[in-house]
PDB file of C-alpha atoms and ligand atoms in Angstrom:
ATOM      1  CA  MET N 216      88.599  92.546 121.654  1.00  0.00           C
ATOM      2  CA  SER N 217      90.538  91.944 124.885  1.00  0.00           C
ATOM      3  CA  GLU N 218      92.539  94.807 126.341  1.00  0.00           C
ATOM      4  CA  ASN N 219      96.004  93.572 125.359  1.00  0.00           C
ATOM      5  CA  SER N 220      95.243  91.934 122.014  1.00  0.00           C
ATOM      6  CA  GLY N 221      96.028  94.958 119.826  1.00  0.00           C
ATOM      7  CA  LEU N 222      94.318  95.313 116.460  1.00  0.00           C
ATOM      8  CA  PHE N 223      94.979  91.836 115.035  1.00  0.00           C
ATOM      9  CA  THR N 224      93.729  88.417 116.152  1.00  0.00           C
ATOM     10  CA  HIS N 225      95.984  86.081 114.110  1.00  0.00           C
ATOM     11  CA  ILE N 226      98.510  85.931 111.326  1.00  0.00           C
ATOM     12  CA  ASP N 227      95.961  85.024 108.650  1.00  0.00           C
ATOM     13  CA  HIS N 228      98.482  84.247 105.962  1.00  0.00           C
ATOM     14  CA  VAL N 229     101.859  85.072 104.506  1.00  0.00           C
ATOM     15  CA  GLY N 230     101.614  85.727 100.763  1.00  0.00           C
ATOM     16  CA  ILE N 231     104.312  84.394  98.476  1.00  0.00           C
ATOM     17  CA  ALA N 232     104.631  85.437  94.838  1.00  0.00           C
ATOM     18  CA  VAL N 233     105.188  82.492  92.498  1.00  0.00           C
ATOM     19  CA  ARG N 234     105.462  82.201  88.744  1.00  0.00           C
ATOM     20  CA  ASP N 235     103.579  78.896  88.375  1.00  0.00           C
ATOM     21  CA  LEU N 236     100.760  78.106  90.820  1.00  0.00           C
ATOM     22  CA  ASP N 237     100.491  74.366  90.139  1.00  0.00           C
ATOM     23  CA  GLU N 238     104.227  73.886  90.517  1.00  0.00           C
ATOM     24  CA  ALA N 239     104.251  75.838  93.769  1.00  0.00           C
ATOM     25  CA  ILE N 240     101.298  73.879  95.193  1.00  0.00           C
ATOM     26  CA  ALA N 241     103.075  70.617  94.356  1.00  0.00           C
ATOM     27  CA  PHE N 242     106.248  71.867  96.071  1.00  0.00           C
ATOM     28  CA  TYR N 243     104.421  72.789  99.304  1.00  0.00           C
ATOM     29  CA  GLU N 244     102.493  69.498  99.301  1.00  0.00           C
ATOM     30  CA  GLU N 245     105.413  67.247  98.472  1.00  0.00           C
ATOM     31  CA  LYS N 246     108.229  68.898 100.408  1.00  0.00           C
ATOM     32  CA  TYR N 247     106.351  70.215 103.459  1.00  0.00           C
ATOM     33  CA  GLY N 248     103.273  67.961 103.529  1.00  0.00           C
ATOM     34  CA  MET N 249     100.947  70.960 103.531  1.00  0.00           C
ATOM     35  CA  ARG N 250      97.318  70.580 102.512  1.00  0.00           C
ATOM     36  CA  MET N 251      95.580  72.998 100.159  1.00  0.00           C
ATOM     37  CA  ALA N 252      92.577  74.500 101.961  1.00  0.00           C
ATOM     38  CA  HIS N 253      91.287  76.681  99.157  1.00  0.00           C
ATOM     39  CA  ARG N 254      92.009  77.805  95.610  1.00  0.00           C
ATOM     40  CA  GLU N 255      90.486  80.591  93.551  1.00  0.00           C
ATOM     41  CA  GLU N 256      91.076  83.334  91.006  1.00  0.00           C
ATOM     42  CA  ASN N 257      90.521  86.967  91.956  1.00  0.00           C
ATOM     43  CA  GLU N 258      90.175  88.962  88.732  1.00  0.00           C
ATOM     44  CA  GLU N 259      90.084  92.336  90.473  1.00  0.00           C
ATOM     45  CA  GLN N 260      93.406  91.618  92.214  1.00  0.00           C
ATOM     46  CA  GLY N 261      94.838  89.933  89.093  1.00  0.00           C
ATOM     47  CA  VAL N 262      95.831  86.754  90.941  1.00  0.00           C
ATOM     48  CA  ALA N 263      95.386  82.998  90.957  1.00  0.00           C
ATOM     49  CA  GLU N 264      95.900  81.890  94.537  1.00  0.00           C
ATOM     50  CA  ALA N 265      96.046  78.837  96.753  1.00  0.00           C
ATOM     51  CA  MET N 266      95.847  78.748 100.559  1.00  0.00           C
ATOM     52  CA  MET N 267      98.124  76.094 102.071  1.00  0.00           C
ATOM     53  CA  GLU N 268      97.380  75.166 105.691  1.00  0.00           C
ATOM     54  CA  VAL N 269     100.158  75.383 108.273  1.00  0.00           C
ATOM     55  CA  GLY N 270      99.191  72.448 110.508  1.00  0.00           C
ATOM     56  CA  ASP N 271      96.221  73.216 112.757  1.00  0.00           C
ATOM     57  CA  SER N 272      97.287  76.804 113.355  1.00  0.00           C
ATOM     58  CA  THR N 273      94.535  78.315 111.104  1.00  0.00           C
ATOM     59  CA  SER N 274      97.326  80.384 109.532  1.00  0.00           C
ATOM     60  CA  CYS N 275      98.150  79.742 105.891  1.00  0.00           C
ATOM     61  CA  ILE N 276     100.746  80.291 103.250  1.00  0.00           C
ATOM     62  CA  GLN N 277      99.055  81.996 100.309  1.00  0.00           C
ATOM     63  CA  LEU N 278     100.635  81.185  96.965  1.00  0.00           C
ATOM     64  CA  LEU N 279     100.019  84.044  94.518  1.00  0.00           C
ATOM     65  CA  ALA N 280     100.553  83.802  90.764  1.00  0.00           C
ATOM     66  CA  PRO N 281      99.772  86.624  88.306  1.00  0.00           C
ATOM     67  CA  LEU N 282      96.690  86.293  86.074  1.00  0.00           C
ATOM     68  CA  ASN N 283      98.039  88.827  83.583  1.00  0.00           C
ATOM     69  CA  GLU N 284     100.926  91.226  82.951  1.00  0.00           C
ATOM     70  CA  LYS N 285      99.195  94.137  84.723  1.00  0.00           C
ATOM     71  CA  SER N 286      98.888  92.177  87.968  1.00  0.00           C
ATOM     72  CA  THR N 287     100.694  93.580  91.021  1.00  0.00           C
ATOM     73  CA  ILE N 288     102.184  90.097  91.355  1.00  0.00           C
ATOM     74  CA  ALA N 289     103.640  90.270  87.819  1.00  0.00           C
ATOM     75  CA  LYS N 290     105.230  93.610  88.732  1.00  0.00           C
ATOM     76  CA  PHE N 291     106.550  92.178  92.005  1.00  0.00           C
ATOM     77  CA  LEU N 292     108.027  89.123  90.243  1.00  0.00           C
ATOM     78  CA  ASP N 293     109.719  91.345  87.630  1.00  0.00           C
ATOM     79  CA  LYS N 294     111.253  93.548  90.283  1.00  0.00           C
ATOM     80  CA  SER N 295     112.029  91.141  93.133  1.00  0.00           C
ATOM     81  CA  GLY N 296     111.572  87.619  91.802  1.00  0.00           C
ATOM     82  CA  PRO N 297     109.603  84.920  93.651  1.00  0.00           C
ATOM     83  CA  GLY N 298     109.330  85.335  97.425  1.00  0.00           C
ATOM     84  CA  ILE N 299     107.379  86.895 100.280  1.00  0.00           C
ATOM     85  CA  GLN N 300     105.094  89.644  98.942  1.00  0.00           C
ATOM     86  CA  GLN N 301     102.846  90.365 101.935  1.00  0.00           C
ATOM     87  CA  MET N 302     102.021  89.719 105.591  1.00  0.00           C
ATOM     88  CA  ALA N 303      98.296  89.382 106.289  1.00  0.00           C
ATOM     89  CA  TYR N 304      96.729  89.891 109.703  1.00  0.00           C
ATOM     90  CA  ARG N 305      93.219  88.710 110.596  1.00  0.00           C
ATOM     91  CA  VAL N 306      90.912  91.276 112.180  1.00  0.00           C
ATOM     92  CA  LYS N 307      87.404  91.133 113.601  1.00  0.00           C
ATOM     93  CA  ASP N 308      86.150  94.452 112.245  1.00  0.00           C
ATOM     94  CA  ILE N 309      88.099  95.784 109.272  1.00  0.00           C
ATOM     95  CA  ASP N 310      86.261  99.120 109.171  1.00  0.00           C
ATOM     96  CA  ASP N 311      87.230  99.809 112.773  1.00  0.00           C
ATOM     97  CA  VAL N 312      90.856  98.711 112.244  1.00  0.00           C
ATOM     98  CA  CYS N 313      91.226 100.805 109.052  1.00  0.00           C
ATOM     99  CA  ALA N 314      89.831 103.861 110.862  1.00  0.00           C
ATOM    100  CA  LYS N 315      92.301 103.366 113.726  1.00  0.00           C
ATOM    101  CA  LEU N 316      95.284 102.904 111.393  1.00  0.00           C
ATOM    102  CA  LYS N 317      94.321 106.028 109.423  1.00  0.00           C
ATOM    103  CA  GLU N 318      94.078 107.978 112.697  1.00  0.00           C
ATOM    104  CA  ARG N 319      97.586 106.721 113.451  1.00  0.00           C
ATOM    105  CA  GLY N 320      98.868 108.172 110.170  1.00  0.00           C
ATOM    106  CA  LEU N 321      99.148 105.076 107.966  1.00  0.00           C
ATOM    107  CA  ARG N 322      98.008 105.074 104.333  1.00  0.00           C
ATOM    108  CA  LEU N 323      95.415 102.432 103.419  1.00  0.00           C
ATOM    109  CA  LEU N 324      95.476 101.474  99.745  1.00  0.00           C
ATOM    110  CA  TYR N 325      91.684 101.459  99.282  1.00  0.00           C
ATOM    111  CA  PRO N 326      89.107 103.943 100.606  1.00  0.00           C
ATOM    112  CA  GLU N 327      86.806 100.970 101.319  1.00  0.00           C
ATOM    113  CA  PRO N 328      87.676  97.267 101.767  1.00  0.00           C
ATOM    114  CA  LYS N 329      87.602  95.032  98.682  1.00  0.00           C
ATOM    115  CA  ILE N 330      86.701  91.356  98.337  1.00  0.00           C
ATOM    116  CA  GLY N 331      89.509  88.885  99.024  1.00  0.00           C
ATOM    117  CA  THR N 332      89.889  85.151  99.451  1.00  0.00           C
ATOM    118  CA  ALA N 333      86.712  83.173 100.170  1.00  0.00           C
ATOM    119  CA  GLY N 334      84.500  86.232 100.526  1.00  0.00           C
ATOM    120  CA  SER N 335      86.767  87.987 103.014  1.00  0.00           C
ATOM    121  CA  ARG N 336      86.997  91.790 103.181  1.00  0.00           C
ATOM    122  CA  ILE N 337      90.523  93.115 102.677  1.00  0.00           C
ATOM    123  CA  ASN N 338      92.577  96.269 102.635  1.00  0.00           C
ATOM    124  CA  PHE N 339      96.318  96.973 102.659  1.00  0.00           C
ATOM    125  CA  VAL N 340      98.717  99.305 104.478  1.00  0.00           C
ATOM    126  CA  HIS N 341     101.215 100.839 102.054  1.00  0.00           C
ATOM    127  CA  PRO N 342     104.637  99.182 102.493  1.00  0.00           C
ATOM    128  CA  LYS N 343     106.284 102.611 102.612  1.00  0.00           C
ATOM    129  CA  ASP N 344     104.302 103.350 105.813  1.00  0.00           C
ATOM    130  CA  ALA N 345     104.921  99.930 107.348  1.00  0.00           C
ATOM    131  CA  GLY N 346     108.665  99.390 107.458  1.00  0.00           C
ATOM    132  CA  GLY N 347     108.881  98.002 103.930  1.00  0.00           C
ATOM    133  CA  VAL N 348     106.220  95.322 104.524  1.00  0.00           C
ATOM    134  CA  LEU N 349     103.006  95.173 102.501  1.00  0.00           C
ATOM    135  CA  VAL N 350     100.466  94.536 105.277  1.00  0.00           C
ATOM    136  CA  GLU N 351      97.088  93.055 104.392  1.00  0.00           C
ATOM    137  CA  LEU N 352      94.114  93.260 106.754  1.00  0.00           C
ATOM    138  CA  VAL N 353      91.633  90.385 106.464  1.00  0.00           C
ATOM    139  CA  GLU N 354      88.147  90.182 107.914  1.00  0.00           C
ATOM    140  CA  PRO N 355      87.173  86.592 107.114  1.00  0.00           C
ATOM    141  CA  GLY N 356      84.008  85.799 105.176  1.00  0.00           C
ATOM    142  CA  THR N 357      81.316  83.744 106.868  1.00  0.00           C
ATOM    143  CA  SER N 358      82.682  80.461 105.439  1.00  0.00           C
ATOM    144  CA  HIS N 359      86.130  80.906 107.084  1.00  0.00           C
TER     145      HIS N 359
HETATM  146  C1  MC0 B 427     106.066  97.394  96.210  1.00  0.00           C
HETATM  147  N1  MC0 B 427     106.893  97.748  97.198  1.00  0.00           N
HETATM  148  C2  MC0 B 427     106.877  96.813  98.138  1.00  0.00           C
HETATM  149  C3  MC0 B 427     105.964  95.834  97.679  1.00  0.00           C
HETATM  150  N2  MC0 B 427     105.462  96.225  96.490  1.00  0.00           N
HETATM  151  N3  MC0 B 427     107.509  96.713  99.309  1.00  0.00           N
HETATM  152  C4  MC0 B 427     107.269  95.619 100.045  1.00  0.00           C
HETATM  153  N4  MC0 B 427     106.414  94.619  99.667  1.00  0.00           N
HETATM  154  C5  MC0 B 427     105.750  94.707  98.497  1.00  0.00           C
HETATM  155  N5  MC0 B 427     104.913  93.736  98.124  1.00  0.00           N
HETATM  156  C6  MC0 B 427     107.730  98.962  97.235  1.00  0.00           C
HETATM  157  C7  MC0 B 427     108.654  99.020  96.023  1.00  0.00           C
HETATM  158  O1  MC0 B 427     109.849  98.333  96.283  1.00  0.00           O
HETATM  159  C8  MC0 B 427     108.846 100.496  95.837  1.00  0.00           C
HETATM  160  O2  MC0 B 427     109.838 100.959  96.716  1.00  0.00           O
HETATM  161  C9  MC0 B 427     107.514 101.086  96.259  1.00  0.00           C
HETATM  162  O3  MC0 B 427     106.893 100.114  97.117  1.00  0.00           O
HETATM  163  C10 MC0 B 427     106.595 101.335  95.059  1.00  0.00           C
HETATM  164  O4  MC0 B 427     106.595 100.137  94.354  1.00  0.00           O
HETATM  165  P1  MC0 B 427     106.185  99.926  92.832  1.00  0.00           P
HETATM  166  O5  MC0 B 427     106.912  98.778  92.295  1.00  0.00           O
HETATM  167  O6  MC0 B 427     106.229 101.227  92.092  1.00  0.00           O
HETATM  168  O7  MC0 B 427     104.750  99.405  92.991  1.00  0.00           O
HETATM  169  P2  MC0 B 427     103.377 100.143  92.977  1.00  0.00           P
HETATM  170  O8  MC0 B 427     103.461 101.445  93.687  1.00  0.00           O
HETATM  171  O9  MC0 B 427     102.881 100.107  91.574  1.00  0.00           O
HETATM  172  O10 MC0 B 427     102.538  99.124  93.840  1.00  0.00           O
HETATM  173  C11 MC0 B 427     102.847  98.809  95.140  1.00  0.00           C
HETATM  174  C12 MC0 B 427     101.524  98.506  95.850  1.00  0.00           C
HETATM  175  C13 MC0 B 427     100.790  97.436  95.032  1.00  0.00           C
HETATM  176  C14 MC0 B 427     101.853  98.039  97.262  1.00  0.00           C
HETATM  177  C15 MC0 B 427     100.717  99.813  95.926  1.00  0.00           C
HETATM  178  O11 MC0 B 427     101.562  96.257  94.977  1.00  0.00           O
HETATM  179  C16 MC0 B 427      99.430  97.103  95.546  1.00  0.00           C
HETATM  180  O12 MC0 B 427      98.448  97.796  95.241  1.00  0.00           O
HETATM  181  N6  MC0 B 427      99.297  96.013  96.359  1.00  0.00           N
HETATM  182  C17 MC0 B 427      98.028  95.647  96.999  1.00  0.00           C
HETATM  183  C18 MC0 B 427      97.286  94.655  96.210  1.00  0.00           C
HETATM  184  C19 MC0 B 427      98.014  93.329  96.073  1.00  0.00           C
HETATM  185  O13 MC0 B 427      99.198  93.220  96.426  1.00  0.00           O
HETATM  186  N7  MC0 B 427      97.308  92.333  95.454  1.00  0.00           N
HETATM  187  C20 MC0 B 427      97.889  91.023  95.223  1.00  0.00           C
HETATM  188  C21 MC0 B 427      97.532  90.127  96.309  1.00  0.00           C
HETATM  189  P3  MC0 B 427     111.009 101.912  96.218  1.00  0.00           P
HETATM  190  O14 MC0 B 427     111.882 102.099  97.436  1.00  0.00           O
HETATM  191  O15 MC0 B 427     111.662 101.196  95.071  1.00  0.00           O
HETATM  192  O16 MC0 B 427     110.300 103.168  95.806  1.00  0.00           O
HETATM  193  S1  MC0 B 427      95.787  89.762  96.275  1.00  0.00           S
HETATM  194  C22 MC0 B 427      95.412  89.143  97.811  1.00  0.00           C
HETATM  195  O17 MC0 B 427      96.272  89.087  98.640  1.00  0.00           O
HETATM  196  C23 MC0 B 427      93.980  88.711  98.018  1.00  0.00           C
HETATM  197  C24 MC0 B 427      93.515  87.759  96.967  1.00  0.00           C
HETATM  198  C25 MC0 B 427      93.708  88.118  99.396  1.00  0.00           C
HETATM  199  O18 MC0 B 427      94.634  87.801 100.163  1.00  0.00           O
HETATM  200  O19 MC0 B 427      92.522  87.951  99.720  1.00  0.00           O
END
């Protein structure tokens, strides 16, 4: 990590809660000309998701639809309606970054990283400790 790069290397993705994944994918493809890079279901997180590429930036828009009523996305949609749910930063070493953020007094949601999109390792900073923003940390899987 270079001296002035801070903890994060890129904006990995911005997560947007949607009610209908197929409809949202069609909107991003047809209106913005975005290409879908990846699609999967994550049972543990309770989401069906699609990563939409933002040009050649390597950053994506992540469309997130709930898989069931208990999903955090279902709760978010009930409370806030569709819209931005999270900001995700890419990191090289998530264990190191989580340790540093804990030292700096921020609450991580999980004691150990969980599995996210495409085999990535993920954790979250609680929005109440991060200026009202749910911050996701993403260490990409080997296929990224
Ligand atoms: C809740 N709050 C938020 C928020 N969700 N603030 C900003 N952004 C959000 N997304 C605020 C509420 O407004 C409330 O504030 C307070 O936090 C407690 O909210 P709550 O409605 O009682 O919700 P909780 O506590 O049940 O859950 C919030 C929490 C949860 C962040 C802990 O959403 C969570 O565990 N999120 C992490 C997992 C996740 O989001 N998975 C889906 C994406 P007030 O002021 O009213 O008290 S999965 C994913 O992203 C994966 C696939 C990947 O990228 O690889």
